[in-house]
Short mmCIF file of C-alpha atoms (C1' of nucleotides) in Angstrom, two decimals:
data_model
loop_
_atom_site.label_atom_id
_atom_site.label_comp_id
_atom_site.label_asym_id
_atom_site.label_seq_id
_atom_site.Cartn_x
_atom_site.Cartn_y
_atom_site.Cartn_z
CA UNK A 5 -12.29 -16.51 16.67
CA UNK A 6 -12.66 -15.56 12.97
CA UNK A 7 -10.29 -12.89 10.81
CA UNK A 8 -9.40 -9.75 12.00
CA UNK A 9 -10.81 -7.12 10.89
CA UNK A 10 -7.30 -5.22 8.71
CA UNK A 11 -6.31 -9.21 8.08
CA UNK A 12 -9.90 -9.55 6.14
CA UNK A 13 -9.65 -6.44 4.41
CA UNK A 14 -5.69 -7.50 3.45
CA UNK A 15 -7.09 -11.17 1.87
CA UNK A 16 -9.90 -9.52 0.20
CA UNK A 17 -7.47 -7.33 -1.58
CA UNK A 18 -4.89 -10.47 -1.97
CA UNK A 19 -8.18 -12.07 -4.20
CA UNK A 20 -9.13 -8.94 -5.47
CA UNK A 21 -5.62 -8.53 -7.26
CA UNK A 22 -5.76 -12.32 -8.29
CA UNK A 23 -8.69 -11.93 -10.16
CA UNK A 24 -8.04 -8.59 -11.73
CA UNK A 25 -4.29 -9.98 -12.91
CA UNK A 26 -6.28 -12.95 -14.29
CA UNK A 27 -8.11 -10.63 -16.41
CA UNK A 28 -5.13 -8.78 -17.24
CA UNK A 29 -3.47 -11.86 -18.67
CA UNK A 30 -6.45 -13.07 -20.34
CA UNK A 31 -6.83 -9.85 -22.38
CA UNK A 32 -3.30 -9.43 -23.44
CA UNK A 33 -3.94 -12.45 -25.00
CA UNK A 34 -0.51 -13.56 -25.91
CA UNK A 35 -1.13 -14.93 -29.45
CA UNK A 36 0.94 -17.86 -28.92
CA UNK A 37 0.38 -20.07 -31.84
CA UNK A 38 -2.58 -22.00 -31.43
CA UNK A 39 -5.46 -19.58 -29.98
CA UNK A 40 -6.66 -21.21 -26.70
CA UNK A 41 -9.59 -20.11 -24.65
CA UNK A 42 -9.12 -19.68 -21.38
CA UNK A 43 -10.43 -22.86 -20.48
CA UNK A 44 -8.80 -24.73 -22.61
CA UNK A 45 -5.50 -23.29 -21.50
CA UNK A 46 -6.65 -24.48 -18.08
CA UNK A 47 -7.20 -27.92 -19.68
CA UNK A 48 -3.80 -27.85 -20.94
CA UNK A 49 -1.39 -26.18 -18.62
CA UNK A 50 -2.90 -29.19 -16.02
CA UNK A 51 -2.32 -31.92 -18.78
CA UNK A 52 1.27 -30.74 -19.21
CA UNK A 53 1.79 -30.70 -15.24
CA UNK A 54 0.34 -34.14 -15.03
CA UNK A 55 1.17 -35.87 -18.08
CA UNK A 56 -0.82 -39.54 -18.12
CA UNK A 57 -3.81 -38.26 -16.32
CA UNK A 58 -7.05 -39.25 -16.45
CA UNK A 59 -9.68 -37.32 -17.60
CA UNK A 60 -11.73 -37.75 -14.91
CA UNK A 61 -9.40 -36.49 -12.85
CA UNK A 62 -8.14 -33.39 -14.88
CA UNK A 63 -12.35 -32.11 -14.69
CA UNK A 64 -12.12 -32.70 -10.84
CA UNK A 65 -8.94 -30.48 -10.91
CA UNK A 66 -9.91 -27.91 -13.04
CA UNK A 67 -12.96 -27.93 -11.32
CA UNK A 68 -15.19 -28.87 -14.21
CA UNK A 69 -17.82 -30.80 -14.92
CA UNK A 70 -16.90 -33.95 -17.47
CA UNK A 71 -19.44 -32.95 -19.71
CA UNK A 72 -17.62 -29.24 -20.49
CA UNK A 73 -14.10 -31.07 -19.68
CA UNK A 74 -14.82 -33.59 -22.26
CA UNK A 75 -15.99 -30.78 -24.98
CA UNK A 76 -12.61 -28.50 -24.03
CA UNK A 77 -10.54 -32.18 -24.20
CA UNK A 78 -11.92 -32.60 -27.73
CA UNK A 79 -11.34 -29.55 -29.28
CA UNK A 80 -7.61 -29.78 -27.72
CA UNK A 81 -7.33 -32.87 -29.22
CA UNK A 82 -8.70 -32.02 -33.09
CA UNK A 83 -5.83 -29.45 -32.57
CA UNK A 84 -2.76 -31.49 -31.86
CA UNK A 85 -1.92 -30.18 -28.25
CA UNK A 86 -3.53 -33.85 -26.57
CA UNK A 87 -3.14 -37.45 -26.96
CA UNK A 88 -5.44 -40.28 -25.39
CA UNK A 89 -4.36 -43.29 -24.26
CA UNK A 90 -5.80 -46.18 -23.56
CA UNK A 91 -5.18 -47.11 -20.12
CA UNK A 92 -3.54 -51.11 -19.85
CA UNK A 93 -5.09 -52.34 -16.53
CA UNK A 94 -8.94 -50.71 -17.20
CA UNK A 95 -10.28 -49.92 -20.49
CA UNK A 96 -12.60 -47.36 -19.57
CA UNK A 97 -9.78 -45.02 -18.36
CA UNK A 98 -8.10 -42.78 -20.75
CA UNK A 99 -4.64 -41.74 -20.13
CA UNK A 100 -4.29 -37.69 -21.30
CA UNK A 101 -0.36 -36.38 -22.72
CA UNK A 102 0.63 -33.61 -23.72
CA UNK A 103 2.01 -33.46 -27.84
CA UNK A 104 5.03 -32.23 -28.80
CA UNK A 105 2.87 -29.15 -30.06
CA UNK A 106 1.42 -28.31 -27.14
CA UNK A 107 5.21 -28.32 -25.71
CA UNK A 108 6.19 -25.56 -28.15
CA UNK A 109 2.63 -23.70 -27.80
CA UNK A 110 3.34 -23.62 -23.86
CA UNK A 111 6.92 -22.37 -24.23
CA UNK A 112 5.50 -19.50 -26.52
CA UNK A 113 3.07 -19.02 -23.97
CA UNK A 114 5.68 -18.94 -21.01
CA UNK A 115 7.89 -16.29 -23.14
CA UNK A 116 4.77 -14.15 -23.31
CA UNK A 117 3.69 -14.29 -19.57
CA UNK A 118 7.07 -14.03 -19.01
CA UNK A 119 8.03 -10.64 -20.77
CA UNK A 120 4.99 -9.51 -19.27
CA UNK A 121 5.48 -10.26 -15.86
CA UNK A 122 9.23 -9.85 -15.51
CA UNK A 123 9.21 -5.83 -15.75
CA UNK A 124 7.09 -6.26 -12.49
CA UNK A 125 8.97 -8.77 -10.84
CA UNK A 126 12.52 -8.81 -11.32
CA UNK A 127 13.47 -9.56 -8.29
CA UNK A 128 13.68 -13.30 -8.17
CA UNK A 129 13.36 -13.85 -4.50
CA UNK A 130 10.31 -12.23 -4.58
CA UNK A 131 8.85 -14.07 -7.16
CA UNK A 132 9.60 -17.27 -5.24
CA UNK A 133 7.86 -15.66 -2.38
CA UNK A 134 5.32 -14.86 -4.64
CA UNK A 135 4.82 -18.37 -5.75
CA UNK A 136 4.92 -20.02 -2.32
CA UNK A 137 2.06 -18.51 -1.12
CA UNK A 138 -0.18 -18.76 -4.01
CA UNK A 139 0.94 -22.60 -4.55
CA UNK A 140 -0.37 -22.59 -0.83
CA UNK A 141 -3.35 -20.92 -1.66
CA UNK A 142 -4.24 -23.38 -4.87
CA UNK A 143 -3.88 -26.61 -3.10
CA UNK A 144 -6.13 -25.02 -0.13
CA UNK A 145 -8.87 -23.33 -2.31
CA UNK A 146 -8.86 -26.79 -4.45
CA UNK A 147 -9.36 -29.40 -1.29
CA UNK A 148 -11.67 -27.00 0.21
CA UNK A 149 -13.45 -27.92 -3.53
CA UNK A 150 -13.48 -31.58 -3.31
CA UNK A 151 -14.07 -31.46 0.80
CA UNK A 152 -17.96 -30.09 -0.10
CA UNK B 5 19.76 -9.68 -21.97
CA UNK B 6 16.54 -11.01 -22.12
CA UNK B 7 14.95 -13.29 -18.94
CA UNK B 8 17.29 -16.13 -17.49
CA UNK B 9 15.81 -19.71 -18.03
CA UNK B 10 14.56 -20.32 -14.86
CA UNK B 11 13.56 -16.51 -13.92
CA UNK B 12 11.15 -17.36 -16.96
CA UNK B 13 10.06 -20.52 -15.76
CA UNK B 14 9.25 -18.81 -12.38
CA UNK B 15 7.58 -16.27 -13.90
CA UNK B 16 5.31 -18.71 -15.84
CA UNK B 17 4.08 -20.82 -12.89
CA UNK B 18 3.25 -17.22 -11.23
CA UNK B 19 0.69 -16.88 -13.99
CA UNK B 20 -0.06 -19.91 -13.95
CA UNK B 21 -0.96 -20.13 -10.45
CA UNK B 22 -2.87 -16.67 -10.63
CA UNK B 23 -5.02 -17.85 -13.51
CA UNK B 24 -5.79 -21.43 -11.65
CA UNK B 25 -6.21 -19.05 -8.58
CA UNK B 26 -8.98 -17.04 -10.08
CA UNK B 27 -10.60 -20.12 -11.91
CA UNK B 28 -11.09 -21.43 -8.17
CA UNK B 29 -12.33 -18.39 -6.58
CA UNK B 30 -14.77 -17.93 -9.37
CA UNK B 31 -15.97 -21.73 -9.40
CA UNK B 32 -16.38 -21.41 -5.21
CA UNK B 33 -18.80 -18.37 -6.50
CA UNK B 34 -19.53 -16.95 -3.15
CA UNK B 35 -23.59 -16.33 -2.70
CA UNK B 36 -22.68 -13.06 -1.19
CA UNK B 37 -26.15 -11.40 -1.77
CA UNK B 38 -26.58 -10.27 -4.92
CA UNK B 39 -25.52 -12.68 -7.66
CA UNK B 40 -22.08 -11.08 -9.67
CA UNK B 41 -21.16 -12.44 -12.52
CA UNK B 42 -17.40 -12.23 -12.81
CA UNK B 43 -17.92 -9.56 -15.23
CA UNK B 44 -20.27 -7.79 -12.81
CA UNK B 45 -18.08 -8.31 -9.88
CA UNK B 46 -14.72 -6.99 -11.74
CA UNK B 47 -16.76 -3.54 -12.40
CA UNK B 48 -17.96 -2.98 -8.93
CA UNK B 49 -15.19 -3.86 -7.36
CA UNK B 50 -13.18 -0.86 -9.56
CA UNK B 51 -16.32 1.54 -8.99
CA UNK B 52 -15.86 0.84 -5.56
CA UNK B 53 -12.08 1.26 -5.39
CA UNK B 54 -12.55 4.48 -7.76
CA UNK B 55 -15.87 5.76 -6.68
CA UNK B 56 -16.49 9.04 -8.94
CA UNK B 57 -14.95 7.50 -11.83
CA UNK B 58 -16.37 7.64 -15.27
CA UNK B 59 -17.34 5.12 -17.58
CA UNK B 60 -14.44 5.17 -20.34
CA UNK B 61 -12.51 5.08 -17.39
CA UNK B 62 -13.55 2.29 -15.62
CA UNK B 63 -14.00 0.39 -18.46
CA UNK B 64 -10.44 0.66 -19.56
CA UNK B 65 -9.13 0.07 -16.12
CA UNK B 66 -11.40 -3.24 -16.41
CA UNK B 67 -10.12 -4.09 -20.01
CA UNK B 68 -13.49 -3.88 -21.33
CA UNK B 69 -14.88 -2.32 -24.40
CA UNK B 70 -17.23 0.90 -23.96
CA UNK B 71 -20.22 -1.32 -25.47
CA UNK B 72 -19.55 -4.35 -22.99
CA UNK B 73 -18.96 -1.96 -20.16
CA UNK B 74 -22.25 -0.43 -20.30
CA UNK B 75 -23.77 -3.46 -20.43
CA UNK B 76 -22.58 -4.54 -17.05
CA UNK B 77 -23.16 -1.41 -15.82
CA UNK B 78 -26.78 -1.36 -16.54
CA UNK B 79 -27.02 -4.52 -14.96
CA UNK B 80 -25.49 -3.65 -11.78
CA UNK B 81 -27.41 -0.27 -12.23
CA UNK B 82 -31.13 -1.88 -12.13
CA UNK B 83 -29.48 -4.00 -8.89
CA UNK B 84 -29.05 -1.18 -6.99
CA UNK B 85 -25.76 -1.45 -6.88
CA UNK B 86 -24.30 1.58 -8.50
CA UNK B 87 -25.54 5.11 -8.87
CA UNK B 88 -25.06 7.58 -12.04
CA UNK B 89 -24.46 11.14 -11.30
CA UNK B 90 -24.16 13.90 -14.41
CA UNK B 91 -20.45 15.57 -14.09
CA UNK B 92 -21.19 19.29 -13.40
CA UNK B 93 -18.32 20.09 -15.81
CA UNK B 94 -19.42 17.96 -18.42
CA UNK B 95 -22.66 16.92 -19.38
CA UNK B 96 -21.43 13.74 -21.43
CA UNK B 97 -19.68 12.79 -18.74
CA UNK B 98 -21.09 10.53 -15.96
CA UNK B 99 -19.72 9.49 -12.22
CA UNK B 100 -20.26 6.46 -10.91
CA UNK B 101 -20.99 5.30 -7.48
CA UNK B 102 -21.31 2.33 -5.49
CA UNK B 103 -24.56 2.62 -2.97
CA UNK B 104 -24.71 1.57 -0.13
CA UNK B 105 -26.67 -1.80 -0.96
CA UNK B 106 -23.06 -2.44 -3.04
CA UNK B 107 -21.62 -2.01 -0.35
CA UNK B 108 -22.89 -4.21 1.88
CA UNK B 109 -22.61 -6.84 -1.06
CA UNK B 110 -19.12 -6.39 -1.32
CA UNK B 111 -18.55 -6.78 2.92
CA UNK B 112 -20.61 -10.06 2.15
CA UNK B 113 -17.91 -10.66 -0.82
CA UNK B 114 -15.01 -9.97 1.89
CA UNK B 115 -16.52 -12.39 3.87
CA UNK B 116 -16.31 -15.16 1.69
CA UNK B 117 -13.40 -14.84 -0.21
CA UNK B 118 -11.38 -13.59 3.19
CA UNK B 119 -12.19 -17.06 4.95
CA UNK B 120 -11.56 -18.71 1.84
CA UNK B 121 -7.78 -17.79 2.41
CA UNK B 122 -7.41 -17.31 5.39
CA UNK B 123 -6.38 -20.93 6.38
CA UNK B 124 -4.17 -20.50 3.62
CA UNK B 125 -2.39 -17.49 4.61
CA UNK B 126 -3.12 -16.61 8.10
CA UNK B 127 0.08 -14.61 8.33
CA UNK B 128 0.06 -11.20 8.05
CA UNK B 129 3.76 -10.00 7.00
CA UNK B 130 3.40 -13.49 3.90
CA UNK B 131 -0.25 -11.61 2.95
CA UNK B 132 1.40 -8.44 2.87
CA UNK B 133 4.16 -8.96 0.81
CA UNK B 134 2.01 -11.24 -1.61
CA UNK B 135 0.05 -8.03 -2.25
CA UNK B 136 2.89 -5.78 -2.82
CA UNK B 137 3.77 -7.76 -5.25
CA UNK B 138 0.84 -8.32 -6.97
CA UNK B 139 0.01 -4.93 -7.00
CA UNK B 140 3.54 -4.41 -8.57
CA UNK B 141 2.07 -6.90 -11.55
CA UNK B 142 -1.33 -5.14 -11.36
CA UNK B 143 -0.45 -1.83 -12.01
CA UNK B 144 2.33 -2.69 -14.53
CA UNK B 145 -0.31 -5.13 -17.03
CA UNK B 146 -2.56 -2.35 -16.95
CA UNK B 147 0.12 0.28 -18.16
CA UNK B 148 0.98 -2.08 -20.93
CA UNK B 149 -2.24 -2.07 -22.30
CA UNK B 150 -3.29 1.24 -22.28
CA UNK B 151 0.48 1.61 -24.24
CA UNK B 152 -0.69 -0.01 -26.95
"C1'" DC C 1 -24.13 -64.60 -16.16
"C1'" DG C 2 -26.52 -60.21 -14.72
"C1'" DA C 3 -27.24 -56.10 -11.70
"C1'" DG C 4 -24.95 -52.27 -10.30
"C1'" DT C 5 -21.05 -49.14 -10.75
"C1'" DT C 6 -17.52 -46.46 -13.05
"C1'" DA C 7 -15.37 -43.78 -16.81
"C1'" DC C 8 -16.11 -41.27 -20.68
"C1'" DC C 9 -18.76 -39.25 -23.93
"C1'" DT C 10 -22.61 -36.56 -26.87
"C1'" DG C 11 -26.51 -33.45 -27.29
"C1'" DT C 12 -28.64 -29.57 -25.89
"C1'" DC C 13 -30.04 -25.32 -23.49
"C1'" DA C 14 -29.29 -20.88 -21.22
"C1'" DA C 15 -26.24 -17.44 -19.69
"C1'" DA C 16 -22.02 -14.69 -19.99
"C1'" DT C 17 -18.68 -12.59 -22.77
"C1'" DG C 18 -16.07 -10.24 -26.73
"C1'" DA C 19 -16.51 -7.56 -30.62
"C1'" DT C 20 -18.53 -4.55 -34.32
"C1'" DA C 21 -21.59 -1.06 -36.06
"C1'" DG C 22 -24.03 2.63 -35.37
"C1'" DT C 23 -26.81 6.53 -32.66
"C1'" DA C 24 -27.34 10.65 -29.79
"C1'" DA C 25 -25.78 14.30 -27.00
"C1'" DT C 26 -22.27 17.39 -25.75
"C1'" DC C 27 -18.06 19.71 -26.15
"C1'" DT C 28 -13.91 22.08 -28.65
"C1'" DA C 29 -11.64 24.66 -31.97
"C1'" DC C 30 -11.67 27.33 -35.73
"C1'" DG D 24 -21.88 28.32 -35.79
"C1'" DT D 25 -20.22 24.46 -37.87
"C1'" DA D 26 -16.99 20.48 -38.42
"C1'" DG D 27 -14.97 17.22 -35.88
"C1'" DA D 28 -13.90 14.98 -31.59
"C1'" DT D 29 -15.46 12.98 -27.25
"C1'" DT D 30 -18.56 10.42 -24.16
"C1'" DA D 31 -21.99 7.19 -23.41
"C1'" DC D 32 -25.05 4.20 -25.04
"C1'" DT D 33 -28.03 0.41 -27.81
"C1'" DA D 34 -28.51 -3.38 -30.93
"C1'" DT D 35 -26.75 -7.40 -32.55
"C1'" DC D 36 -23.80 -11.43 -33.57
"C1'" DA D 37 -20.56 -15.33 -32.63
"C1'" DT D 38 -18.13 -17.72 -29.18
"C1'" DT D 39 -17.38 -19.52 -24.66
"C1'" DT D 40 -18.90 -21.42 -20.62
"C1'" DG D 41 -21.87 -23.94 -17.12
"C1'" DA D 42 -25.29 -27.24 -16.33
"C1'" DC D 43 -28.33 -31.14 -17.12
"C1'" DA D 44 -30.06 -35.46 -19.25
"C1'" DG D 45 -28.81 -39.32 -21.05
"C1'" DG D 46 -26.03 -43.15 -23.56
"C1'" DT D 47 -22.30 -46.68 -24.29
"C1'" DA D 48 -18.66 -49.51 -22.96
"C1'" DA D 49 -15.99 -51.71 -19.47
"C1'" DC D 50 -15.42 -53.32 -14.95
"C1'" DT D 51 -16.86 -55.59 -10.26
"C1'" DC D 52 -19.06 -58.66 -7.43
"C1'" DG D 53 -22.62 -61.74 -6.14
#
DNA sequence: CGAGTTACCTGTCAAATGATAGTAATCTAC
DNA sequence: GTAGATTACTATCATTTGACAGGTAACTCG
């Protein structure tokens, strides 16, 4: 069966405006506090979703491999923004929170995204919409990931 | 006035999800043809939305630096994917345009990212509106920046 | 115990990116 | 026609990222 033809065209644009928004919000490069590279803020914005993770994990959901996880995990940590854990049952596994730090450096961060984003999307209906669909589209593009 | 509470937490998981988004697409890196780097593939893609445009142009529209511009440019240049043409009116000037090697690369591109999403959003009226609003966001970050 | 596995980490290399400085050609305005 | 602005470019540097090879400690199972 495969896409049709306007449908394709339509998803390559939906991607297409993903990553050209990404780029967007990586160059207005909301100061906020500590200065994070985009990878690292990947790093982090996961920790703080999934407080008590494991690192192994976090690389698989970032998509990254431990070696380069490890080196952003460090560099988080000689800044304040992570804690390790040891883990009680195995003590190989490391248990990854989020500091208090990195709680006020993501609420600067969500003020800036937020000022920029809201001129464009008042509406708050639509940014639920919004958000539906690309929640639907993460969890699909990252099984699709650990399926190959 | 300012944002409500949880119009800016909304707002911050739309980023959020647009950045992870993009992180995704970019790690499932597509072997449509001609190897892009993000960079790469952020410049054709405008030259091929904008085909005549100029350099200063694009290269604002793509948040990018004159010097880091033409350096992507060059590259896609000795692919074959995009063709310099002097500006009658202006000898400094120069149009750009996508040939048609680019732009069976970018159908490739389609391909991939298309079927990508499509099990994710196979319906048409959810695409759609996605888009609108993205585009919304688009076009608004970009305004900002050239603002300031 | 001892082999194999798992979780995490370091070191290192190459490529991609962001930014600055500076050059050359052309145009504009006086 | 000359000073200054505009357009496009090159050279170069530091940082970020992706990938690989390998190492240590802890766990599992016979």
């Amino acid at each position: 069966m495969g896409v049709d033809e306007k449908q394709r065209a339509r998803l390559f644009e939906l991607a297409d405006l993903i990553l050209a928004i990404s780029r967007h919000l990586h160059a207005a490069k909301t100061d906020a506090a500590e200065s994070w590279t985009p990878l690292e803020a990947a790093v982090m914005r996961y920790i703080d979703h999934q407080p008590g993770t494991t690192p192994t994990q976090a690389a698989e959901a970032t998509q990254l491999i431990s070696s380069n996880f490890s080196r952003a995990l460090r560099k988080l940590e000689q800044k304040g923004l992570v804690r390790r854990e040891a883990d009680p049952g195995d003590a190989r596994r490391v248990r990854l929170y989020p500091t208090q730090k990195a709680g006020e450096n993501l609420r600067h961060l969500e003020d800036a995204w937020s000022r920029l984003l809201d001129e464009a999307v008042p509406d708050t209906a639509e940014a639920e919409a919004a958000i539906t669909t690309l929640r639907r589209i993460e969890s699909q593009l990252l099984a699709r990931v650990s399926r190959s």
